Amino acid sequence: MVSAVVAIGAVEVQQCTAQQPATPQPKTGAQAQPAQAPRPAQIDRNGVLILVRSTLLALDHANKSGNYTVLRDLAAPGFQVNSAARLGEIFAGHRRDGLDLSGVIVIDPQFSLLPQIEANGLMRMTGFFPSVPKQVNFDLLFAPVGGQWRLFGISVALGQTGPVAPSEPPVTQRPPEPPPGVGGAKGPPPKK
C-alpha cells in the first residue's frame, strides 16, 4: 500500500503527514489583526477539474518517467525550492509501488473539502477519486502566480474504496418455528 507523500513549497517537505504551509505568527498589541477564516474559492467546476487532473497527471508522468522537472517547473516558485532530485526522493515510494494515477482522466473526483482560500492566500482542495480496488486520496495547495493557480503543495495516497463491512458474526441457534396452527401469535385469536 502506498503511504501518503507530501511535497510542500517553501522548503517544507515531509513524508507521511499532510501539513499546511506555515502561517505568520499573530502580532501583539496594536499590530494584532484577527485571523481570517477560510473562504470559498471563486473558481468554477471546470477550473477545479483542470487543476486537479492536470496536477495528478503531471505527478503520474513524473512517477512513470522518473523525471520530475516538468512537475517542478509548472509549480509555484515556492514549490520550486524542491529540486527535481528531491521530488524524485519524495515520490520514490510511488514509483516502487507502481502507483498508476491515469484513471483520474475518466473518473470524477469527490471533494471532502471544496476549494477554499486559506488565511495565507493559498487555495486548498481535498478529496478522492473513487477507483477500484483502491481510491486515490489527494490534498492540494495552489498559489496565485501571474493570474494563474500553480501547485504549491501535494499529498497523494491510496485508501479504501468504500466502507469495509465487518466480518460475519458467528451463527447463533434460533429456536425452531412451531408447526402451523400450533401456539404462537400467528392466526386469529381464539373465540370464547
PDB file of C-alpha atoms in Angstrom:
ATOM      1  CA  MET A   1       0.000   0.000   0.000  1.00  0.00           C
ATOM      2  CA  VAL A   2       1.249   3.473  -0.835  1.00  0.00           C
ATOM      3  CA  SER A   3       1.605   5.800   2.119  1.00  0.00           C
ATOM      4  CA  ALA A   4       0.830   9.484   1.983  1.00  0.00           C
ATOM      5  CA  VAL A   5       3.592  11.544   0.458  1.00  0.00           C
ATOM      6  CA  VAL A   6       3.691  15.278   0.839  1.00  0.00           C
ATOM      7  CA  ALA A   7       5.664  17.865  -1.059  1.00  0.00           C
ATOM      8  CA  ILE A   8       5.107  21.408   0.117  1.00  0.00           C
ATOM      9  CA  GLY A   9       6.749  24.557  -1.124  1.00  0.00           C
ATOM     10  CA  ALA A  10       8.992  26.908   0.823  1.00  0.00           C
ATOM     11  CA  VAL A  11      11.396  24.096   1.787  1.00  0.00           C
ATOM     12  CA  GLU A  12       8.701  22.330   3.831  1.00  0.00           C
ATOM     13  CA  VAL A  13       8.939  18.768   2.531  1.00  0.00           C
ATOM     14  CA  GLN A  14       7.771  15.904   4.727  1.00  0.00           C
ATOM     15  CA  GLN A  15       6.531  12.344   4.397  1.00  0.00           C
ATOM     16  CA  CYS A  16       3.539  10.634   5.994  1.00  0.00           C
ATOM     17  CA  THR A  17       1.564  13.631   7.274  1.00  0.00           C
ATOM     18  CA  ALA A  18      -0.228  16.352   5.339  1.00  0.00           C
ATOM     19  CA  GLN A  19       0.654  19.784   6.579  1.00  0.00           C
ATOM     20  CA  GLN A  20      -0.390  23.257   5.613  1.00  0.00           C
ATOM     21  CA  PRO A  21       2.344  25.783   4.919  1.00  0.00           C
ATOM     22  CA  ALA A  22       3.399  27.778   7.942  1.00  0.00           C
ATOM     23  CA  THR A  23       1.345  30.868   8.621  1.00  0.00           C
ATOM     24  CA  PRO A  24       2.784  34.012  10.188  1.00  0.00           C
ATOM     25  CA  GLN A  25       2.654  34.189  13.979  1.00  0.00           C
ATOM     26  CA  PRO A  26      -0.026  36.549  15.322  1.00  0.00           C
ATOM     27  CA  LYS A  27       1.113  40.063  16.141  1.00  0.00           C
ATOM     28  CA  THR A  28       0.639  41.525  19.587  1.00  0.00           C
ATOM     29  CA  GLY A  29      -0.713  44.846  20.816  1.00  0.00           C
ATOM     30  CA  ALA A  30      -1.805  47.462  18.280  1.00  0.00           C
ATOM     31  CA  GLN A  31      -0.451  45.361  15.395  1.00  0.00           C
ATOM     32  CA  ALA A  32      -2.787  42.429  16.090  1.00  0.00           C
ATOM     33  CA  GLN A  33      -5.234  41.593  13.323  1.00  0.00           C
ATOM     34  CA  PRO A  34      -7.972  38.991  13.513  1.00  0.00           C
ATOM     35  CA  ALA A  35      -7.129  35.743  11.699  1.00  0.00           C
ATOM     36  CA  GLN A  36      -9.085  35.282   8.514  1.00  0.00           C
ATOM     37  CA  ALA A  37     -11.265  32.231   8.285  1.00  0.00           C
ATOM     38  CA  PRO A  38     -11.019  30.179   5.089  1.00  0.00           C
ATOM     39  CA  ARG A  39     -13.481  31.313   2.437  1.00  0.00           C
ATOM     40  CA  PRO A  40     -14.835  29.558  -0.661  1.00  0.00           C
ATOM     41  CA  ALA A  41     -12.658  29.963  -3.746  1.00  0.00           C
ATOM     42  CA  GLN A  42     -14.153  31.761  -6.728  1.00  0.00           C
ATOM     43  CA  ILE A  43     -13.458  29.022  -9.280  1.00  0.00           C
ATOM     44  CA  ASP A  44     -15.888  27.064 -11.439  1.00  0.00           C
ATOM     45  CA  ARG A  45     -16.167  23.278 -11.628  1.00  0.00           C
ATOM     46  CA  ASN A  46     -14.271  23.054 -14.925  1.00  0.00           C
ATOM     47  CA  GLY A  47     -11.388  25.075 -13.499  1.00  0.00           C
ATOM     48  CA  VAL A  48     -11.237  22.796 -10.467  1.00  0.00           C
ATOM     49  CA  LEU A  49     -11.259  19.651 -12.631  1.00  0.00           C
ATOM     50  CA  ILE A  50      -8.479  21.042 -14.818  1.00  0.00           C
ATOM     51  CA  LEU A  51      -6.303  21.862 -11.793  1.00  0.00           C
ATOM     52  CA  VAL A  52      -6.819  18.522 -10.059  1.00  0.00           C
ATOM     53  CA  ARG A  53      -6.475  16.332 -13.136  1.00  0.00           C
ATOM     54  CA  SER A  54      -3.530  18.168 -14.678  1.00  0.00           C
ATOM     55  CA  THR A  55      -1.664  18.148 -11.354  1.00  0.00           C
ATOM     56  CA  LEU A  56      -2.204  14.448 -10.709  1.00  0.00           C
ATOM     57  CA  LEU A  57      -1.370  13.552 -14.316  1.00  0.00           C
ATOM     58  CA  ALA A  58       1.850  15.593 -14.111  1.00  0.00           C
ATOM     59  CA  LEU A  59       2.727  13.620 -10.966  1.00  0.00           C
ATOM     60  CA  ASP A  60       1.798  10.357 -12.715  1.00  0.00           C
ATOM     61  CA  HIS A  61       4.034  11.169 -15.696  1.00  0.00           C
ATOM     62  CA  ALA A  62       6.877  12.196 -13.369  1.00  0.00           C
ATOM     63  CA  ASN A  63       6.499   8.964 -11.389  1.00  0.00           C
ATOM     64  CA  LYS A  64       6.459   6.818 -14.550  1.00  0.00           C
ATOM     65  CA  SER A  65       9.411   8.566 -16.192  1.00  0.00           C
ATOM     66  CA  GLY A  66      11.421   9.289 -13.045  1.00  0.00           C
ATOM     67  CA  ASN A  67      11.785  12.865 -14.326  1.00  0.00           C
ATOM     68  CA  TYR A  68      10.281  15.480 -12.001  1.00  0.00           C
ATOM     69  CA  THR A  69      11.480  18.613 -13.805  1.00  0.00           C
ATOM     70  CA  VAL A  70       8.166  19.336 -15.572  1.00  0.00           C
ATOM     71  CA  LEU A  71       6.149  18.872 -12.354  1.00  0.00           C
ATOM     72  CA  ARG A  72       8.581  21.202 -10.607  1.00  0.00           C
ATOM     73  CA  ASP A  73       8.682  23.787 -13.418  1.00  0.00           C
ATOM     74  CA  LEU A  74       4.877  24.010 -13.653  1.00  0.00           C
ATOM     75  CA  ALA A  75       4.589  24.679  -9.910  1.00  0.00           C
ATOM     76  CA  ALA A  76       4.695  27.944  -7.968  1.00  0.00           C
ATOM     77  CA  PRO A  77       8.111  29.432  -7.163  1.00  0.00           C
ATOM     78  CA  GLY A  78       7.670  28.415  -3.511  1.00  0.00           C
ATOM     79  CA  PHE A  79       7.371  24.765  -4.594  1.00  0.00           C
ATOM     80  CA  GLN A  80      10.352  25.044  -6.935  1.00  0.00           C
ATOM     81  CA  VAL A  81      12.730  25.207  -3.971  1.00  0.00           C
ATOM     82  CA  ASN A  82      12.393  21.410  -4.155  1.00  0.00           C
ATOM     83  CA  SER A  83      14.875  20.157  -6.749  1.00  0.00           C
ATOM     84  CA  ALA A  84      13.779  17.548  -9.276  1.00  0.00           C
ATOM     85  CA  ALA A  85      16.093  15.111  -7.494  1.00  0.00           C
ATOM     86  CA  ARG A  86      14.453  15.860  -4.132  1.00  0.00           C
ATOM     87  CA  LEU A  87      10.986  15.319  -5.632  1.00  0.00           C
ATOM     88  CA  GLY A  88      12.260  12.009  -7.004  1.00  0.00           C
ATOM     89  CA  GLU A  89      13.227  11.022  -3.460  1.00  0.00           C
ATOM     90  CA  ILE A  90       9.879  12.125  -2.035  1.00  0.00           C
ATOM     91  CA  PHE A  91       7.865  10.138  -4.571  1.00  0.00           C
ATOM     92  CA  ALA A  92      10.172   7.091  -4.718  1.00  0.00           C
ATOM     93  CA  GLY A  93       7.506   5.014  -2.948  1.00  0.00           C
ATOM     94  CA  HIS A  94       5.001   5.803  -5.699  1.00  0.00           C
ATOM     95  CA  ARG A  95       7.456   4.560  -8.324  1.00  0.00           C
ATOM     96  CA  ARG A  96       8.429   1.493  -6.310  1.00  0.00           C
ATOM     97  CA  ASP A  97       4.762   0.539  -5.789  1.00  0.00           C
ATOM     98  CA  GLY A  98       3.830   1.237  -9.427  1.00  0.00           C
ATOM     99  CA  LEU A  99       1.155   3.777  -8.475  1.00  0.00           C
ATOM    100  CA  ASP A 100      -0.957   4.461 -11.579  1.00  0.00           C
ATOM    101  CA  LEU A 101      -2.887   7.743 -11.476  1.00  0.00           C
ATOM    102  CA  SER A 102      -4.054   7.657 -15.103  1.00  0.00           C
ATOM    103  CA  GLY A 103      -7.631   6.817 -14.043  1.00  0.00           C
ATOM    104  CA  VAL A 104      -8.117  10.428 -12.929  1.00  0.00           C
ATOM    105  CA  ILE A 105      -8.762  11.246 -16.593  1.00  0.00           C
ATOM    106  CA  VAL A 106     -12.133   9.491 -16.660  1.00  0.00           C
ATOM    107  CA  ILE A 107     -13.282   9.403 -13.028  1.00  0.00           C
ATOM    108  CA  ASP A 108     -14.790  12.472 -11.387  1.00  0.00           C
ATOM    109  CA  PRO A 109     -13.258  13.454  -8.064  1.00  0.00           C
ATOM    110  CA  GLN A 110     -15.332  13.590  -4.890  1.00  0.00           C
ATOM    111  CA  PHE A 111     -14.461  16.510  -2.608  1.00  0.00           C
ATOM    112  CA  SER A 112     -14.271  16.309   1.160  1.00  0.00           C
ATOM    113  CA  LEU A 113     -13.065  19.932   1.219  1.00  0.00           C
ATOM    114  CA  LEU A 114     -14.340  22.160  -1.565  1.00  0.00           C
ATOM    115  CA  PRO A 115     -11.804  24.632  -2.962  1.00  0.00           C
ATOM    116  CA  GLN A 116     -11.238  27.323  -0.377  1.00  0.00           C
ATOM    117  CA  ILE A 117      -8.856  30.208   0.134  1.00  0.00           C
ATOM    118  CA  GLU A 118      -6.846  29.756   3.324  1.00  0.00           C
ATOM    119  CA  ALA A 119      -5.782  32.654   5.562  1.00  0.00           C
ATOM    120  CA  ASN A 120      -2.354  32.593   3.881  1.00  0.00           C
ATOM    121  CA  GLY A 121      -3.903  33.178   0.413  1.00  0.00           C
ATOM    122  CA  LEU A 122      -3.371  29.635  -0.861  1.00  0.00           C
ATOM    123  CA  MET A 123      -6.243  27.684  -2.408  1.00  0.00           C
ATOM    124  CA  ARG A 124      -6.743  24.244  -0.875  1.00  0.00           C
ATOM    125  CA  MET A 125      -8.883  21.336  -2.016  1.00  0.00           C
ATOM    126  CA  THR A 126      -9.099  17.812  -0.662  1.00  0.00           C
ATOM    127  CA  GLY A 127     -10.880  14.734  -1.934  1.00  0.00           C
ATOM    128  CA  PHE A 128     -10.555  11.389  -3.649  1.00  0.00           C
ATOM    129  CA  PHE A 129     -11.131   9.515  -6.879  1.00  0.00           C
ATOM    130  CA  PRO A 130     -13.348   6.510  -6.062  1.00  0.00           C
ATOM    131  CA  SER A 131     -11.389   4.000  -8.152  1.00  0.00           C
ATOM    132  CA  VAL A 132     -11.180   0.259  -7.671  1.00  0.00           C
ATOM    133  CA  PRO A 133      -9.546  -1.582  -5.970  1.00  0.00           C
ATOM    134  CA  LYS A 134      -8.158   1.461  -4.109  1.00  0.00           C
ATOM    135  CA  GLN A 135      -9.275   5.063  -4.161  1.00  0.00           C
ATOM    136  CA  VAL A 136      -6.794   7.866  -4.822  1.00  0.00           C
ATOM    137  CA  ASN A 137      -6.852  10.444  -1.986  1.00  0.00           C
ATOM    138  CA  PHE A 138      -5.456  13.915  -2.620  1.00  0.00           C
ATOM    139  CA  ASP A 139      -4.823  17.145  -0.753  1.00  0.00           C
ATOM    140  CA  LEU A 140      -3.662  20.003  -2.989  1.00  0.00           C
ATOM    141  CA  LEU A 141      -2.492  23.558  -2.362  1.00  0.00           C
ATOM    142  CA  PHE A 142      -2.209  26.176  -5.107  1.00  0.00           C
ATOM    143  CA  ALA A 143      -0.606  29.622  -5.016  1.00  0.00           C
ATOM    144  CA  PRO A 144      -1.687  32.534  -7.229  1.00  0.00           C
ATOM    145  CA  VAL A 145       1.157  33.315  -9.660  1.00  0.00           C
ATOM    146  CA  GLY A 146       0.734  35.718 -12.568  1.00  0.00           C
ATOM    147  CA  GLY A 147      -3.049  35.359 -12.613  1.00  0.00           C
ATOM    148  CA  GLN A 148      -2.936  31.541 -12.535  1.00  0.00           C
ATOM    149  CA  TRP A 149      -3.181  28.937  -9.796  1.00  0.00           C
ATOM    150  CA  ARG A 150       0.056  26.959  -9.611  1.00  0.00           C
ATOM    151  CA  LEU A 151       0.908  23.945  -7.461  1.00  0.00           C
ATOM    152  CA  PHE A 152       2.327  24.765  -4.040  1.00  0.00           C
ATOM    153  CA  GLY A 153       1.718  21.534  -2.085  1.00  0.00           C
ATOM    154  CA  ILE A 154       0.614  18.000  -2.896  1.00  0.00           C
ATOM    155  CA  SER A 155      -0.279  14.897  -0.923  1.00  0.00           C
ATOM    156  CA  VAL A 156      -1.414  11.717  -2.692  1.00  0.00           C
ATOM    157  CA  ALA A 157      -2.159   8.332  -1.142  1.00  0.00           C
ATOM    158  CA  LEU A 158      -4.197   5.224  -1.780  1.00  0.00           C
ATOM    159  CA  GLY A 159      -7.065   4.345   0.527  1.00  0.00           C
ATOM    160  CA  GLN A 160     -10.097   2.127   0.859  1.00  0.00           C
ATOM    161  CA  THR A 161     -12.665   2.412  -1.924  1.00  0.00           C
ATOM    162  CA  GLY A 162     -15.602   2.429   0.454  1.00  0.00           C
ATOM    163  CA  PRO A 163     -16.762   1.299   3.835  1.00  0.00           C
ATOM    164  CA  VAL A 164     -15.461  -2.108   4.776  1.00  0.00           C
ATOM    165  CA  ALA A 165     -18.102  -4.498   6.098  1.00  0.00           C
ATOM    166  CA  PRO A 166     -17.280  -6.226   9.357  1.00  0.00           C
ATOM    167  CA  SER A 167     -16.678  -9.950   9.271  1.00  0.00           C
ATOM    168  CA  GLU A 168     -19.821 -12.040   9.581  1.00  0.00           C
ATOM    169  CA  PRO A 169     -20.926 -12.587  13.179  1.00  0.00           C
ATOM    170  CA  PRO A 170     -20.986 -16.182  14.402  1.00  0.00           C
ATOM    171  CA  VAL A 171     -24.148 -18.074  13.532  1.00  0.00           C
ATOM    172  CA  THR A 172     -26.415 -18.425  16.532  1.00  0.00           C
ATOM    173  CA  GLN A 173     -29.071 -21.034  17.076  1.00  0.00           C
ATOM    174  CA  ARG A 174     -32.632 -19.809  16.723  1.00  0.00           C
ATOM    175  CA  PRO A 175     -35.467 -21.669  18.421  1.00  0.00           C
ATOM    176  CA  PRO A 176     -37.359 -23.864  15.958  1.00  0.00           C
ATOM    177  CA  GLU A 177     -40.563 -22.441  14.492  1.00  0.00           C
ATOM    178  CA  PRO A 178     -43.729 -24.078  15.859  1.00  0.00           C
ATOM    179  CA  PRO A 179     -45.742 -26.056  13.292  1.00  0.00           C
ATOM    180  CA  PRO A 180     -48.560 -24.093  11.608  1.00  0.00           C
ATOM    181  CA  GLY A 181     -51.684 -23.747  13.718  1.00  0.00           C
ATOM    182  CA  VAL A 182     -49.932 -24.620  16.982  1.00  0.00           C
ATOM    183  CA  GLY A 183     -49.362 -21.876  19.586  1.00  0.00           C
ATOM    184  CA  GLY A 184     -47.597 -18.662  18.786  1.00  0.00           C
ATOM    185  CA  ALA A 185     -49.021 -15.350  17.741  1.00  0.00           C
ATOM    186  CA  LYS A 186     -49.959 -16.447  14.244  1.00  0.00           C
ATOM    187  CA  GLY A 187     -53.575 -16.585  13.140  1.00  0.00           C
ATOM    188  CA  PRO A 188     -56.659 -15.019  14.661  1.00  0.00           C
ATOM    189  CA  PRO A 189     -57.167 -15.084  18.438  1.00  0.00           C
ATOM    190  CA  PRO A 190     -59.307 -17.958  19.784  1.00  0.00           C
ATOM    191  CA  LYS A 191     -63.026 -17.254  20.265  1.00  0.00           C
ATOM    192  CA  LYS A 192     -64.574 -17.502  23.726  1.00  0.00           C
TER     193      LYS A 192
END
